[in-house]
PDB file of N, CA and C in Angstrom:
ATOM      1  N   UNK A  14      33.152  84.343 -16.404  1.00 69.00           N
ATOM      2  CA  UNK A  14      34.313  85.135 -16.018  1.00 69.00           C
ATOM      3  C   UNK A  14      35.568  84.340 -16.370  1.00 69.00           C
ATOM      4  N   UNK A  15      36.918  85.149 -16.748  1.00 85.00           N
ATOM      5  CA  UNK A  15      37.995  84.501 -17.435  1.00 85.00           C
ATOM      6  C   UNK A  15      38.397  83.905 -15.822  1.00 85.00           C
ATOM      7  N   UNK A  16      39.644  83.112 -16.233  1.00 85.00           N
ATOM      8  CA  UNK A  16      40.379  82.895 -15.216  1.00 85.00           C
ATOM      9  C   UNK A  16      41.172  84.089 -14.548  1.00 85.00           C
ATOM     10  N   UNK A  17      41.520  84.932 -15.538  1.00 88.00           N
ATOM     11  CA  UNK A  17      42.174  86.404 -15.062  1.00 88.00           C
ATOM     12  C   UNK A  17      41.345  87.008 -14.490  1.00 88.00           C
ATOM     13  N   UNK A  18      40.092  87.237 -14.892  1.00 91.00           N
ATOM     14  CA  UNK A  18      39.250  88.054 -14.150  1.00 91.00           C
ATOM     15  C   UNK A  18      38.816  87.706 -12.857  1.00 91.00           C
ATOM     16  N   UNK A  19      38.572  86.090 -12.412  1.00 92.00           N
ATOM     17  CA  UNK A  19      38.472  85.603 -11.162  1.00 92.00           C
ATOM     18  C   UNK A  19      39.399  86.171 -10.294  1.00 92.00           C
ATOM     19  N   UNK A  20      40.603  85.986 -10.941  1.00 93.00           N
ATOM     20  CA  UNK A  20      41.735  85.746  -9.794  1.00 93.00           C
ATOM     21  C   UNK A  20      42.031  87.566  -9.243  1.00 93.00           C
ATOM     22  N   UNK A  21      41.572  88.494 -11.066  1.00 95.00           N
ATOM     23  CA  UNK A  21      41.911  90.040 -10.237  1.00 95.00           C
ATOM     24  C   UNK A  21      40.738  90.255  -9.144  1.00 95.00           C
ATOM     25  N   UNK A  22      39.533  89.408  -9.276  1.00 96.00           N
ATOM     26  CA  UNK A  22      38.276  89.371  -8.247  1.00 96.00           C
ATOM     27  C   UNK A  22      38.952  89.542  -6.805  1.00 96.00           C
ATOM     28  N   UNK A  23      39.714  88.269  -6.916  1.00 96.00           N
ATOM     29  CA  UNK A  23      40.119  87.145  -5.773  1.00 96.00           C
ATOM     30  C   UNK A  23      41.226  88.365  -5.183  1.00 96.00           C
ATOM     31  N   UNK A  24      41.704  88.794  -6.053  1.00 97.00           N
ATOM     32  CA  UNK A  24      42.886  89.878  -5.180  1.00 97.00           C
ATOM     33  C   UNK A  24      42.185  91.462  -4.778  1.00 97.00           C
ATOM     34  N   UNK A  25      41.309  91.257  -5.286  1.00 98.00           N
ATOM     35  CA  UNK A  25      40.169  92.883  -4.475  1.00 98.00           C
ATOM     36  C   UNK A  25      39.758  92.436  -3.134  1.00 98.00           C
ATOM     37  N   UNK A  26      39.583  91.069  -3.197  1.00 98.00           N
ATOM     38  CA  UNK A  26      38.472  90.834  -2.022  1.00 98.00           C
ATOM     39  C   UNK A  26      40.032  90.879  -0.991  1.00 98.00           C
ATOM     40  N   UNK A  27      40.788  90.026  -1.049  1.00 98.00           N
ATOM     41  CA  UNK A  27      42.182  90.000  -0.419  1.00 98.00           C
ATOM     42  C   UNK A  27      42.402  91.354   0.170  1.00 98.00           C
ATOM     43  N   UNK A  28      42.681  92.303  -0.823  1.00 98.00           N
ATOM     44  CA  UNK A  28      42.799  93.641  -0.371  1.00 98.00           C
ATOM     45  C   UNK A  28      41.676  93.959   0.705  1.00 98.00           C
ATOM     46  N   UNK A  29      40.403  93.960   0.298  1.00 98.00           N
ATOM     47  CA  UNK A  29      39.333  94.806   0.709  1.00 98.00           C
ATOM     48  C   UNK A  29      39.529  93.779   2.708  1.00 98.00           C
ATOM     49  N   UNK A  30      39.512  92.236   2.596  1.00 98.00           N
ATOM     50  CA  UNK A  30      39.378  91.991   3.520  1.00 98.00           C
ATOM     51  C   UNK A  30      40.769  92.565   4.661  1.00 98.00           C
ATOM     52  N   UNK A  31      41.847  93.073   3.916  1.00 98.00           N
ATOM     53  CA  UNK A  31      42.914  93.581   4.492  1.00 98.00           C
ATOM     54  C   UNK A  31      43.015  94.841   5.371  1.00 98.00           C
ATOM     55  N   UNK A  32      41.966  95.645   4.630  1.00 98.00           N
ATOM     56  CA  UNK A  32      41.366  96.910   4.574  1.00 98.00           C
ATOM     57  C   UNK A  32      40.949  97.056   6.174  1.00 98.00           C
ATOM     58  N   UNK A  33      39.539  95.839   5.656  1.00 97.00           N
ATOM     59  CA  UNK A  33      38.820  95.501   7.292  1.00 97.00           C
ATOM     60  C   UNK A  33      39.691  95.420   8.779  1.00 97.00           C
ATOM     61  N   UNK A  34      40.417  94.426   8.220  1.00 97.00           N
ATOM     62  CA  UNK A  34      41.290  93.869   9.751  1.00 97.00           C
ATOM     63  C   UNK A  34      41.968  95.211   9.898  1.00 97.00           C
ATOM     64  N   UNK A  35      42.256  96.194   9.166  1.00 96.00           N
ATOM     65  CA  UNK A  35      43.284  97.203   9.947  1.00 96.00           C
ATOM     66  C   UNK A  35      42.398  97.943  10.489  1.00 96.00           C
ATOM     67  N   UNK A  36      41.089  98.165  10.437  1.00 95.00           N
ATOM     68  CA  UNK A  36      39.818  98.908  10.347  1.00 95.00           C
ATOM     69  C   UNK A  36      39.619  98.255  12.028  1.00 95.00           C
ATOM     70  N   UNK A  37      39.640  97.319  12.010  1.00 94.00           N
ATOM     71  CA  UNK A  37      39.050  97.040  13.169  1.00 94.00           C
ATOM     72  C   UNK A  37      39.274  96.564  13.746  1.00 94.00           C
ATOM     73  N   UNK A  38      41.335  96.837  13.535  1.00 93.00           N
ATOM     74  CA  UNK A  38      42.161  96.295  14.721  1.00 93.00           C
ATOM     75  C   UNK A  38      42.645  98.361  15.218  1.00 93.00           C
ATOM     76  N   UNK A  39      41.854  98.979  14.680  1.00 93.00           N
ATOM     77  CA  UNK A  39      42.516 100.687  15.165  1.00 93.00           C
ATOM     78  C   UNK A  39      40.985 100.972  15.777  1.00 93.00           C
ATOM     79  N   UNK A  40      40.426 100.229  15.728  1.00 87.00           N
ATOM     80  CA  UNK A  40      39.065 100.437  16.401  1.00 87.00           C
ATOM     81  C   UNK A  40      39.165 100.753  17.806  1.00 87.00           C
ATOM     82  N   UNK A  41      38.475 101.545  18.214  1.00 86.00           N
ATOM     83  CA  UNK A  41      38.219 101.091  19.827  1.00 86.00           C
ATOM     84  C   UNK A  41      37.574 100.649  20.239  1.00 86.00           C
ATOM     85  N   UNK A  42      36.969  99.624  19.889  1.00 89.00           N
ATOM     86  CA  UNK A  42      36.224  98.717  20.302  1.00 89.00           C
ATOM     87  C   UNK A  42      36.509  97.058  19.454  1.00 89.00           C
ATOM     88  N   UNK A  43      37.999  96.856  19.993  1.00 83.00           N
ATOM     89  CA  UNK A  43      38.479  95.915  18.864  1.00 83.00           C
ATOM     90  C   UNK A  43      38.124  94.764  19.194  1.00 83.00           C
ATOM     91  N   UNK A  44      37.691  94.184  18.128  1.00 90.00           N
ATOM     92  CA  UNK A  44      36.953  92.673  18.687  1.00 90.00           C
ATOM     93  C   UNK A  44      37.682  91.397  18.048  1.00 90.00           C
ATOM     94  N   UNK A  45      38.554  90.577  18.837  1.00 93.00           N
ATOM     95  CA  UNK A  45      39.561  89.632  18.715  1.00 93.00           C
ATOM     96  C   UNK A  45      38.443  88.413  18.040  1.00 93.00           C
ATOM     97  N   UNK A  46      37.372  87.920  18.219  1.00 95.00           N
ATOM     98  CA  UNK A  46      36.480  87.239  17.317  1.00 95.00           C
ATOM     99  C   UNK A  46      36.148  87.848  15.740  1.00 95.00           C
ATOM    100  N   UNK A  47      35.683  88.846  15.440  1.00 94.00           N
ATOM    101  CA  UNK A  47      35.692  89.466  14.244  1.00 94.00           C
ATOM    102  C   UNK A  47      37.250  89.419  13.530  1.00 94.00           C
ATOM    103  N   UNK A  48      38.088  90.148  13.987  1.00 96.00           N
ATOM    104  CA  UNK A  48      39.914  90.233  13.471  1.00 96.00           C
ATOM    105  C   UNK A  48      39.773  88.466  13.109  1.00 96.00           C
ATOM    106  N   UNK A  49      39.649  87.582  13.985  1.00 97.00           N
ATOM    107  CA  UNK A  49      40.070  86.345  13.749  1.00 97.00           C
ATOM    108  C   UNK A  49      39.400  85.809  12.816  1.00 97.00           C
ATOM    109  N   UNK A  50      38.105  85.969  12.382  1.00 97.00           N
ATOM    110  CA  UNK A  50      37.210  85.760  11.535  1.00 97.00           C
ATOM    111  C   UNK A  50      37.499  86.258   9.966  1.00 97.00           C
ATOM    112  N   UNK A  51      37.841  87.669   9.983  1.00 97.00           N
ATOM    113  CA  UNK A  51      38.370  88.128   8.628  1.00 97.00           C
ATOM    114  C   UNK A  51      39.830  87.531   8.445  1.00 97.00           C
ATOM    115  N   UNK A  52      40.728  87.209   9.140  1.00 98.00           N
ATOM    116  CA  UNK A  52      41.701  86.719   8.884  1.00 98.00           C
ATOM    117  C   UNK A  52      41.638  85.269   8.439  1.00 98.00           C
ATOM    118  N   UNK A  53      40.776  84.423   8.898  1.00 98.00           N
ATOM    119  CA  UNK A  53      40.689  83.459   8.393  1.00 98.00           C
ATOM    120  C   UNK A  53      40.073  82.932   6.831  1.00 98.00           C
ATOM    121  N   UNK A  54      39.185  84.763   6.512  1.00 98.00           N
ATOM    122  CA  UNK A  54      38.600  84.751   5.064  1.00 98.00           C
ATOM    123  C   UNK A  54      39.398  85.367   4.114  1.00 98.00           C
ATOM    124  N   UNK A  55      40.765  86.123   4.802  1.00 98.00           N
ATOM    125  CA  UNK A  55      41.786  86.388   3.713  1.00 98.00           C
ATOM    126  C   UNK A  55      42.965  85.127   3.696  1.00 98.00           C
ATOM    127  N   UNK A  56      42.576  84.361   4.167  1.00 98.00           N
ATOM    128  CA  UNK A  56      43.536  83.179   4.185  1.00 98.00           C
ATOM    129  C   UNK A  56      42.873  82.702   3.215  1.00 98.00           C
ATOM    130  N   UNK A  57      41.782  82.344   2.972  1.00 98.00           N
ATOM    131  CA  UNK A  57      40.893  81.320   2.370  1.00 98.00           C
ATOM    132  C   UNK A  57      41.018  81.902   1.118  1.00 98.00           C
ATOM    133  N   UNK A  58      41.016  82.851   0.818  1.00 98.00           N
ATOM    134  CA  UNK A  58      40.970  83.792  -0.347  1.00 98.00           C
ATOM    135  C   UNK A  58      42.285  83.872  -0.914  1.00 98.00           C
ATOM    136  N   UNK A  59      43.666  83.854  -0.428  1.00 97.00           N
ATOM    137  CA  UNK A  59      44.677  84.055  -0.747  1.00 97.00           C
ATOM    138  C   UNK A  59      44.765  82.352  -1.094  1.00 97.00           C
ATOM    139  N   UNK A  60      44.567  81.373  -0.697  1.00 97.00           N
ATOM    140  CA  UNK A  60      44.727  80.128  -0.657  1.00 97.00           C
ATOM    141  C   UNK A  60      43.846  79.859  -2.305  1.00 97.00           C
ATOM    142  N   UNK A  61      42.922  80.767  -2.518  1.00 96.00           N
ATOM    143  CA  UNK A  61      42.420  80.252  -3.700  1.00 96.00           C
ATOM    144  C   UNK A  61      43.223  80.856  -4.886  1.00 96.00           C
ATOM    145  N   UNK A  62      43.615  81.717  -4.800  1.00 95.00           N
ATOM    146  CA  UNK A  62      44.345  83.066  -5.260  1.00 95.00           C
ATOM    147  C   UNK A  62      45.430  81.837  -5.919  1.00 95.00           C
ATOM    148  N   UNK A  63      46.254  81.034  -4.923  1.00 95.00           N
ATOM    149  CA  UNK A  63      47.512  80.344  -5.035  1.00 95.00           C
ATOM    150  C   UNK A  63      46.659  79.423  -6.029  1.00 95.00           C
ATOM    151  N   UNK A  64      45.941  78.646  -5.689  1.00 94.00           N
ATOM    152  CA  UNK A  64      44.974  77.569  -6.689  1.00 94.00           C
ATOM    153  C   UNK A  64      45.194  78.186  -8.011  1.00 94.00           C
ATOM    154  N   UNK A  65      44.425  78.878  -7.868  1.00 89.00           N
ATOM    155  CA  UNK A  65      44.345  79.515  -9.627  1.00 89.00           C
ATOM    156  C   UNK A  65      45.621  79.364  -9.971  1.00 89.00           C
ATOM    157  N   UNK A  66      46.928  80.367  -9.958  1.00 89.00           N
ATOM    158  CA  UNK A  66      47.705  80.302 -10.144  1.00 89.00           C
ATOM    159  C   UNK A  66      48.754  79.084 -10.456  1.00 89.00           C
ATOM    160  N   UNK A  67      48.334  78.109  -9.260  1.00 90.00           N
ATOM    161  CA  UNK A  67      49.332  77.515  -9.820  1.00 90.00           C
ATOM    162  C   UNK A  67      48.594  76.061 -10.695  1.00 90.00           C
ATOM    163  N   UNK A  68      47.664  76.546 -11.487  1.00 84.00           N
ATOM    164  CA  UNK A  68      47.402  75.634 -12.442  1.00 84.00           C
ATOM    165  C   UNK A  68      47.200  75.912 -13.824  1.00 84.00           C
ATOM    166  N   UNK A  69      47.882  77.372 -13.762  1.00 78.00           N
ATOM    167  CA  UNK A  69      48.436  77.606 -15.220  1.00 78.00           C
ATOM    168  C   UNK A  69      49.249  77.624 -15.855  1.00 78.00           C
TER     169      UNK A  69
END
């Protein structure tokens, strides 16, 4: 996979994990362990996102 193609990867998953947290912060049954959990995997993901980027 190119480096472009990683990084448009890296910004689906970003989105998709974005998706989640609104998903299942309108939940009724909202679970502050899960929210905290995906937030910490769109951090991780956006953090790689920046990597790529800034080594081109």
């Amino acid at each position: 996979m190119t480096t472009e193609g990683h990084i448009a990867a890296l910004e689906r998953r970003h989105q998709e994990l974005d998706r989640q947290i609104q998903a299942e912060m309108q939940s009724t049954r909202f679970d502050d362990l899960a929210v905290a959990a995906l937030k910490r995997k769109k951090l991780e993901v956006k953090d790689e996102i920046f990597r790529f980027n800034a080594t081109q």
